[in-house]
Amino acid sequence: MMTDTDRSTGADVTHVRADVIVIGAGLAGLVVAAELADAGRRVIMLEGEARLGGQATWSLGGLFLVDTPEQRRLGIRDDVELATADWFASAEFDDGPHDVWSRRWARAYVEAAAEALSPWLRSLGVQFFPLVQWAERGGGLADGPGNSVPRFHVVWGTGPGILDPFQRRVQTHQSEARIDLRLAHRVERLLTEDGLARQDFMTSVRNNAYYVAIVVPTQTVLALFLALVVNQQRLKGRSFFRTAFF
C-alpha cells in the first residue's frame, strides 16, 4: 500500500495492489470474492452500503434449479432441454450476433442448475424447502411463456440463508488479509491507464461546453418564447395563470 498526493486536487491518494477488484457485496459479489480468495487471489471488495448482502438480504431466497431431488420427490419432470426452451421462449433472444453470448450464458446456467449448482450449495450447508414453487409462469398460465413446471426452490432462511455461507467465507478471508473489504465505498468510475483518464477529462469538458453554450441558452429562449405566447394568446384576463407563468 502506498500513499501520495494528487497534483490536481492536493488530496491524498492511496494505492493498493490486488489481483481482482469486486464491486458490490451482494450475493454475486460475495460468491466471486470467496471463490477467488479460495484460489489464492488477493481481492479488494468495494460495497456502497454499510453492510454485506445487498438486495438478497430482503429476498425470498428462491433459486432456479432443474431436476432436483425436491422436484423428483413431488413427481415434477424437468430436464435441461425443457428448462432451456422455457428460458429462450421468455427471453425472446434475437437470431443475430447481438444475443450470442446471452444465449450461451443462459444455456450454461441451465446446465449448471441441473448438475453442479444444487449439490455444491448443499455441500455448503444450504437447505431447501420441500415444496418447489411455480414462479414466473408468464400470464399465470402453464402453457404460456415462462416456467412450464415448478422450479423456484426457496432456501431455508430465505435471503439470509443463501447469503450466510458466503458471508462467513468472505469474513474469514478478510481476517486472514486475503480480502480487503471496504464498506460504504462508492465506485464512480474505473481508470485503467493515464490515457483513459485524460480522455475522460476531455470528454467531460466537451460535454459541459456543449451544454452551457448551446443547450441551456436554447432551452431558455424556447421556454421564454412559449411562456409569452401562451400568456398573451391563451390566458388573457386570467391573472392567476399569468402569475404562475411569471
mmCIF file of C-alpha atoms in Angstrom:
data_model
loop_
_atom_site.group_PDB
_atom_site.id
_atom_site.type_symbol
_atom_site.label_atom_id
_atom_site.label_comp_id
_atom_site.label_asym_id
_atom_site.label_seq_id
_atom_site.Cartn_x
_atom_site.Cartn_y
_atom_site.Cartn_z
ATOM 1 C CA MET A 1 0.000 0.000 0.000
ATOM 2 C CA MET A 2 1.330 3.437 -0.963
ATOM 3 C CA THR A 3 0.040 6.953 -0.336
ATOM 4 C CA ASP A 4 0.887 10.020 -2.402
ATOM 5 C CA THR A 5 -0.732 13.325 -3.368
ATOM 6 C CA ASP A 6 -2.938 14.015 -6.376
ATOM 7 C CA ARG A 7 -1.282 17.000 -8.080
ATOM 8 C CA SER A 8 -4.564 18.327 -9.491
ATOM 9 C CA THR A 9 -6.533 18.312 -6.218
ATOM 10 C CA GLY A 10 -3.933 18.151 -3.472
ATOM 11 C CA ALA A 11 -5.789 15.231 -1.896
ATOM 12 C CA ASP A 12 -4.043 12.163 -0.507
ATOM 13 C CA VAL A 13 -4.416 9.136 -2.792
ATOM 14 C CA THR A 14 -3.915 5.580 -1.542
ATOM 15 C CA HIS A 15 -2.631 2.945 -3.975
ATOM 16 C CA VAL A 16 -3.483 -0.663 -3.135
ATOM 17 C CA ARG A 17 -2.430 -3.680 -5.185
ATOM 18 C CA ALA A 18 -4.703 -6.673 -5.730
ATOM 19 C CA ASP A 19 -5.364 -9.344 -8.320
ATOM 20 C CA VAL A 20 -9.074 -8.562 -8.629
ATOM 21 C CA ILE A 21 -11.462 -5.773 -7.632
ATOM 22 C CA VAL A 22 -15.009 -6.942 -6.860
ATOM 23 C CA ILE A 23 -17.578 -4.128 -6.942
ATOM 24 C CA GLY A 24 -20.659 -4.878 -4.883
ATOM 25 C CA ALA A 25 -21.038 -7.201 -1.900
ATOM 26 C CA GLY A 26 -24.399 -8.689 -2.797
ATOM 27 C CA LEU A 27 -24.807 -12.420 -3.374
ATOM 28 C CA ALA A 28 -22.938 -12.418 -6.700
ATOM 29 C CA GLY A 29 -20.070 -10.339 -5.336
ATOM 30 C CA LEU A 30 -19.741 -12.479 -2.217
ATOM 31 C CA VAL A 31 -19.617 -15.696 -4.240
ATOM 32 C CA VAL A 32 -16.986 -14.302 -6.627
ATOM 33 C CA ALA A 33 -14.813 -12.879 -3.844
ATOM 34 C CA ALA A 34 -14.975 -16.082 -1.792
ATOM 35 C CA GLU A 35 -14.094 -18.288 -4.756
ATOM 36 C CA LEU A 36 -11.206 -16.035 -5.821
ATOM 37 C CA ALA A 37 -9.764 -15.914 -2.307
ATOM 38 C CA ASP A 38 -10.097 -19.692 -2.013
ATOM 39 C CA ALA A 39 -7.997 -19.907 -5.183
ATOM 40 C CA GLY A 40 -5.275 -17.766 -3.617
ATOM 41 C CA ARG A 41 -6.077 -14.437 -5.247
ATOM 42 C CA ARG A 42 -5.837 -11.139 -3.399
ATOM 43 C CA VAL A 43 -9.173 -9.322 -3.633
ATOM 44 C CA ILE A 44 -10.363 -5.788 -2.957
ATOM 45 C CA MET A 45 -14.116 -5.737 -2.366
ATOM 46 C CA LEU A 46 -15.997 -2.438 -2.537
ATOM 47 C CA GLU A 47 -19.584 -2.012 -1.357
ATOM 48 C CA GLY A 48 -21.620 1.196 -1.350
ATOM 49 C CA GLU A 49 -23.741 0.209 1.648
ATOM 50 C CA ALA A 50 -22.508 -0.204 5.203
ATOM 51 C CA ARG A 51 -23.270 -3.935 5.276
ATOM 52 C CA LEU A 52 -22.915 -7.108 3.230
ATOM 53 C CA GLY A 53 -25.669 -8.838 1.297
ATOM 54 C CA GLY A 54 -27.255 -6.256 -0.989
ATOM 55 C CA GLN A 55 -30.827 -6.887 -2.102
ATOM 56 C CA ALA A 56 -30.520 -10.604 -1.349
ATOM 57 C CA THR A 57 -30.835 -9.704 2.329
ATOM 58 C CA TRP A 58 -34.546 -8.956 1.848
ATOM 59 C CA SER A 59 -35.210 -11.500 -0.879
ATOM 60 C CA LEU A 60 -37.270 -14.673 -0.603
ATOM 61 C CA GLY A 61 -34.121 -16.668 -1.364
ATOM 62 C CA GLY A 62 -35.567 -18.520 -4.347
ATOM 63 C CA LEU A 63 -33.282 -20.206 -6.878
ATOM 64 C CA PHE A 64 -33.926 -21.512 -10.393
ATOM 65 C CA LEU A 65 -32.857 -25.169 -10.230
ATOM 66 C CA VAL A 66 -33.523 -28.060 -12.605
ATOM 67 C CA ASP A 67 -34.232 -31.780 -11.984
ATOM 68 C CA THR A 68 -33.606 -31.623 -8.242
ATOM 69 C CA PRO A 69 -34.442 -34.185 -5.532
ATOM 70 C CA GLU A 70 -37.258 -31.873 -4.402
ATOM 71 C CA GLN A 71 -38.785 -31.860 -7.885
ATOM 72 C CA ARG A 72 -38.462 -35.616 -8.312
ATOM 73 C CA ARG A 73 -39.992 -36.224 -4.882
ATOM 74 C CA LEU A 74 -43.047 -34.217 -5.992
ATOM 75 C CA GLY A 75 -43.282 -36.013 -9.336
ATOM 76 C CA ILE A 76 -42.151 -32.975 -11.343
ATOM 77 C CA ARG A 77 -40.400 -33.995 -14.551
ATOM 78 C CA ASP A 78 -37.784 -31.494 -15.569
ATOM 79 C CA ASP A 79 -34.593 -31.508 -17.614
ATOM 80 C CA VAL A 80 -32.067 -29.244 -19.324
ATOM 81 C CA GLU A 81 -33.832 -29.167 -22.683
ATOM 82 C CA LEU A 82 -37.209 -28.208 -21.219
ATOM 83 C CA ALA A 83 -35.705 -25.537 -18.958
ATOM 84 C CA THR A 84 -33.654 -24.097 -21.827
ATOM 85 C CA ALA A 85 -36.729 -23.964 -24.077
ATOM 86 C CA ASP A 86 -38.694 -22.161 -21.355
ATOM 87 C CA TRP A 87 -35.891 -19.655 -20.829
ATOM 88 C CA PHE A 88 -35.441 -18.929 -24.518
ATOM 89 C CA ALA A 89 -39.192 -18.544 -25.062
ATOM 90 C CA SER A 90 -39.381 -15.926 -22.309
ATOM 91 C CA ALA A 91 -36.171 -14.106 -23.207
ATOM 92 C CA GLU A 92 -37.052 -13.823 -26.923
ATOM 93 C CA PHE A 93 -33.397 -13.687 -27.949
ATOM 94 C CA ASP A 94 -32.776 -12.491 -31.487
ATOM 95 C CA ASP A 95 -31.102 -14.779 -34.025
ATOM 96 C CA GLY A 96 -28.300 -12.365 -34.844
ATOM 97 C CA PRO A 97 -24.936 -11.791 -33.199
ATOM 98 C CA HIS A 98 -26.326 -9.386 -30.589
ATOM 99 C CA ASP A 99 -27.599 -12.165 -28.303
ATOM 100 C CA VAL A 100 -24.999 -14.858 -28.995
ATOM 101 C CA TRP A 101 -23.387 -14.611 -25.569
ATOM 102 C CA SER A 102 -26.746 -14.177 -23.838
ATOM 103 C CA ARG A 103 -27.914 -17.479 -25.318
ATOM 104 C CA ARG A 104 -24.660 -19.215 -24.371
ATOM 105 C CA TRP A 105 -24.800 -17.878 -20.818
ATOM 106 C CA ALA A 106 -28.423 -18.983 -20.421
ATOM 107 C CA ARG A 107 -27.605 -22.483 -21.648
ATOM 108 C CA ALA A 108 -24.554 -22.712 -19.378
ATOM 109 C CA TYR A 109 -26.584 -21.611 -16.363
ATOM 110 C CA VAL A 110 -29.349 -24.142 -17.048
ATOM 111 C CA GLU A 111 -26.786 -26.934 -17.350
ATOM 112 C CA ALA A 112 -25.196 -25.851 -14.060
ATOM 113 C CA ALA A 113 -28.639 -25.620 -12.422
ATOM 114 C CA ALA A 114 -29.305 -29.237 -13.436
ATOM 115 C CA GLU A 115 -25.937 -30.648 -12.414
ATOM 116 C CA ALA A 116 -23.445 -28.863 -10.178
ATOM 117 C CA LEU A 117 -25.276 -25.983 -8.535
ATOM 118 C CA SER A 118 -27.626 -27.865 -6.208
ATOM 119 C CA PRO A 119 -25.017 -30.345 -4.841
ATOM 120 C CA TRP A 120 -22.499 -27.528 -4.410
ATOM 121 C CA LEU A 121 -24.915 -25.405 -2.382
ATOM 122 C CA ARG A 122 -25.908 -28.381 -0.237
ATOM 123 C CA SER A 123 -22.216 -29.067 0.465
ATOM 124 C CA LEU A 124 -22.029 -25.533 1.904
ATOM 125 C CA GLY A 125 -24.932 -26.235 4.238
ATOM 126 C CA VAL A 126 -27.714 -24.600 2.197
ATOM 127 C CA GLN A 127 -31.060 -26.385 2.579
ATOM 128 C CA PHE A 128 -34.293 -26.011 0.606
ATOM 129 C CA PHE A 129 -37.980 -26.085 1.462
ATOM 130 C CA PRO A 130 -39.501 -29.406 0.345
ATOM 131 C CA LEU A 131 -42.208 -27.692 -1.742
ATOM 132 C CA VAL A 132 -40.991 -26.317 -5.083
ATOM 133 C CA GLN A 133 -42.803 -23.119 -6.067
ATOM 134 C CA TRP A 134 -44.074 -22.179 -9.509
ATOM 135 C CA ALA A 135 -42.921 -18.613 -10.113
ATOM 136 C CA GLU A 136 -42.692 -16.685 -13.389
ATOM 137 C CA ARG A 137 -45.266 -18.633 -15.348
ATOM 138 C CA GLY A 138 -45.929 -15.783 -17.767
ATOM 139 C CA GLY A 139 -49.526 -14.588 -17.564
ATOM 140 C CA GLY A 140 -50.290 -17.186 -14.928
ATOM 141 C CA LEU A 141 -50.850 -19.983 -17.444
ATOM 142 C CA ALA A 142 -48.725 -23.136 -17.529
ATOM 143 C CA ASP A 143 -48.782 -23.255 -21.324
ATOM 144 C CA GLY A 144 -47.615 -19.650 -21.742
ATOM 145 C CA PRO A 145 -44.088 -18.207 -21.675
ATOM 146 C CA GLY A 146 -42.131 -18.771 -18.501
ATOM 147 C CA ASN A 147 -41.539 -21.858 -16.402
ATOM 148 C CA SER A 148 -43.670 -24.733 -17.676
ATOM 149 C CA VAL A 149 -43.014 -26.665 -14.434
ATOM 150 C CA PRO A 150 -42.233 -25.552 -10.846
ATOM 151 C CA ARG A 151 -38.526 -24.637 -10.485
ATOM 152 C CA PHE A 152 -38.463 -21.968 -7.761
ATOM 153 C CA HIS A 153 -36.534 -23.530 -4.880
ATOM 154 C CA VAL A 154 -36.799 -21.476 -1.672
ATOM 155 C CA VAL A 155 -33.877 -21.664 0.753
ATOM 156 C CA TRP A 156 -34.410 -22.344 4.450
ATOM 157 C CA GLY A 157 -33.797 -18.934 5.993
ATOM 158 C CA THR A 158 -34.778 -17.167 2.740
ATOM 159 C CA GLY A 159 -32.298 -14.493 1.573
ATOM 160 C CA PRO A 160 -30.085 -14.516 4.676
ATOM 161 C CA GLY A 161 -29.963 -18.315 4.430
ATOM 162 C CA ILE A 162 -28.342 -18.255 0.983
ATOM 163 C CA LEU A 163 -26.018 -15.395 1.951
ATOM 164 C CA ASP A 164 -24.727 -16.919 5.183
ATOM 165 C CA PRO A 165 -22.112 -19.413 3.897
ATOM 166 C CA PHE A 166 -20.591 -16.844 1.539
ATOM 167 C CA GLN A 167 -20.573 -14.049 4.097
ATOM 168 C CA ARG A 168 -18.740 -16.308 6.536
ATOM 169 C CA ARG A 169 -16.152 -17.258 3.914
ATOM 170 C CA VAL A 170 -15.552 -13.634 2.949
ATOM 171 C CA GLN A 171 -15.192 -12.596 6.578
ATOM 172 C CA THR A 172 -12.735 -15.441 7.188
ATOM 173 C CA HIS A 173 -10.640 -14.353 4.206
ATOM 174 C CA GLN A 174 -10.855 -10.770 5.426
ATOM 175 C CA SER A 175 -9.461 -11.752 8.827
ATOM 176 C CA GLU A 176 -6.606 -13.533 7.043
ATOM 177 C CA ALA A 177 -5.868 -10.487 4.823
ATOM 178 C CA ARG A 178 -6.784 -12.179 1.550
ATOM 179 C CA ILE A 179 -9.822 -9.936 1.043
ATOM 180 C CA ASP A 180 -9.636 -6.194 1.630
ATOM 181 C CA LEU A 181 -13.306 -5.416 2.365
ATOM 182 C CA ARG A 182 -14.325 -1.762 2.195
ATOM 183 C CA LEU A 183 -17.915 -0.959 3.088
ATOM 184 C CA ALA A 184 -19.575 2.417 2.390
ATOM 185 C CA HIS A 185 -17.298 2.917 -0.627
ATOM 186 C CA ARG A 186 -18.933 4.127 -3.823
ATOM 187 C CA VAL A 187 -17.242 3.454 -7.157
ATOM 188 C CA GLU A 188 -17.750 6.343 -9.572
ATOM 189 C CA ARG A 189 -15.634 5.158 -12.481
ATOM 190 C CA LEU A 190 -12.734 2.893 -13.415
ATOM 191 C CA LEU A 191 -9.489 4.238 -14.839
ATOM 192 C CA THR A 192 -7.198 1.649 -16.381
ATOM 193 C CA GLU A 193 -4.403 3.965 -17.549
ATOM 194 C CA ASP A 194 -3.409 7.619 -17.772
ATOM 195 C CA GLY A 195 -4.622 7.883 -21.353
ATOM 196 C CA LEU A 196 -8.117 6.888 -20.331
ATOM 197 C CA ALA A 197 -8.097 9.441 -17.532
ATOM 198 C CA ARG A 198 -7.151 12.247 -19.932
ATOM 199 C CA GLN A 199 -9.709 11.056 -22.456
ATOM 200 C CA ASP A 200 -12.442 11.061 -19.821
ATOM 201 C CA PHE A 201 -11.463 14.580 -18.744
ATOM 202 C CA MET A 202 -11.602 15.982 -22.279
ATOM 203 C CA THR A 203 -14.922 14.251 -22.932
ATOM 204 C CA SER A 204 -16.308 15.874 -19.800
ATOM 205 C CA VAL A 205 -15.029 19.287 -20.905
ATOM 206 C CA ARG A 206 -16.625 18.938 -24.349
ATOM 207 C CA ASN A 207 -19.936 17.789 -22.887
ATOM 208 C CA ASN A 208 -20.067 20.654 -20.418
ATOM 209 C CA ALA A 209 -19.130 23.222 -23.065
ATOM 210 C CA TYR A 210 -21.871 21.932 -25.357
ATOM 211 C CA TYR A 211 -24.418 22.027 -22.545
ATOM 212 C CA VAL A 212 -23.508 25.540 -21.337
ATOM 213 C CA ALA A 213 -23.025 27.157 -24.765
ATOM 214 C CA ILE A 214 -25.882 25.542 -26.694
ATOM 215 C CA VAL A 215 -28.382 23.513 -24.678
ATOM 216 C CA VAL A 216 -29.043 25.944 -21.805
ATOM 217 C CA PRO A 217 -29.440 29.101 -23.971
ATOM 218 C CA THR A 218 -31.683 27.247 -26.423
ATOM 219 C CA GLN A 219 -33.898 25.904 -23.661
ATOM 220 C CA THR A 220 -34.110 29.344 -22.029
ATOM 221 C CA VAL A 221 -35.105 31.142 -25.234
ATOM 222 C CA LEU A 222 -37.643 28.485 -26.167
ATOM 223 C CA ALA A 223 -39.205 28.477 -22.689
ATOM 224 C CA LEU A 224 -39.457 32.288 -22.650
ATOM 225 C CA PHE A 225 -40.998 32.352 -26.130
ATOM 226 C CA LEU A 226 -43.610 29.739 -25.257
ATOM 227 C CA ALA A 227 -44.455 31.461 -21.974
ATOM 228 C CA LEU A 228 -45.006 34.795 -23.743
ATOM 229 C CA VAL A 229 -47.116 33.285 -26.486
ATOM 230 C CA VAL A 230 -49.290 31.254 -24.146
ATOM 231 C CA ASN A 231 -49.687 34.123 -21.710
ATOM 232 C CA GLN A 232 -50.741 36.629 -24.354
ATOM 233 C CA GLN A 233 -52.829 34.457 -26.645
ATOM 234 C CA ARG A 234 -54.357 31.788 -24.465
ATOM 235 C CA LEU A 235 -54.610 33.204 -20.975
ATOM 236 C CA LYS A 236 -55.765 36.800 -21.378
ATOM 237 C CA GLY A 237 -57.621 38.013 -18.336
ATOM 238 C CA ARG A 238 -56.568 35.026 -16.268
ATOM 239 C CA SER A 239 -54.302 36.733 -13.795
ATOM 240 C CA PHE A 240 -53.775 33.588 -11.758
ATOM 241 C CA PHE A 241 -52.167 31.741 -14.669
ATOM 242 C CA ARG A 242 -50.176 34.798 -15.718
ATOM 243 C CA THR A 243 -48.774 34.935 -12.194
ATOM 244 C CA ALA A 244 -47.982 31.236 -12.333
ATOM 245 C CA PHE A 245 -46.057 31.602 -15.575
ATOM 246 C CA PHE A 246 -44.007 34.547 -14.430
#
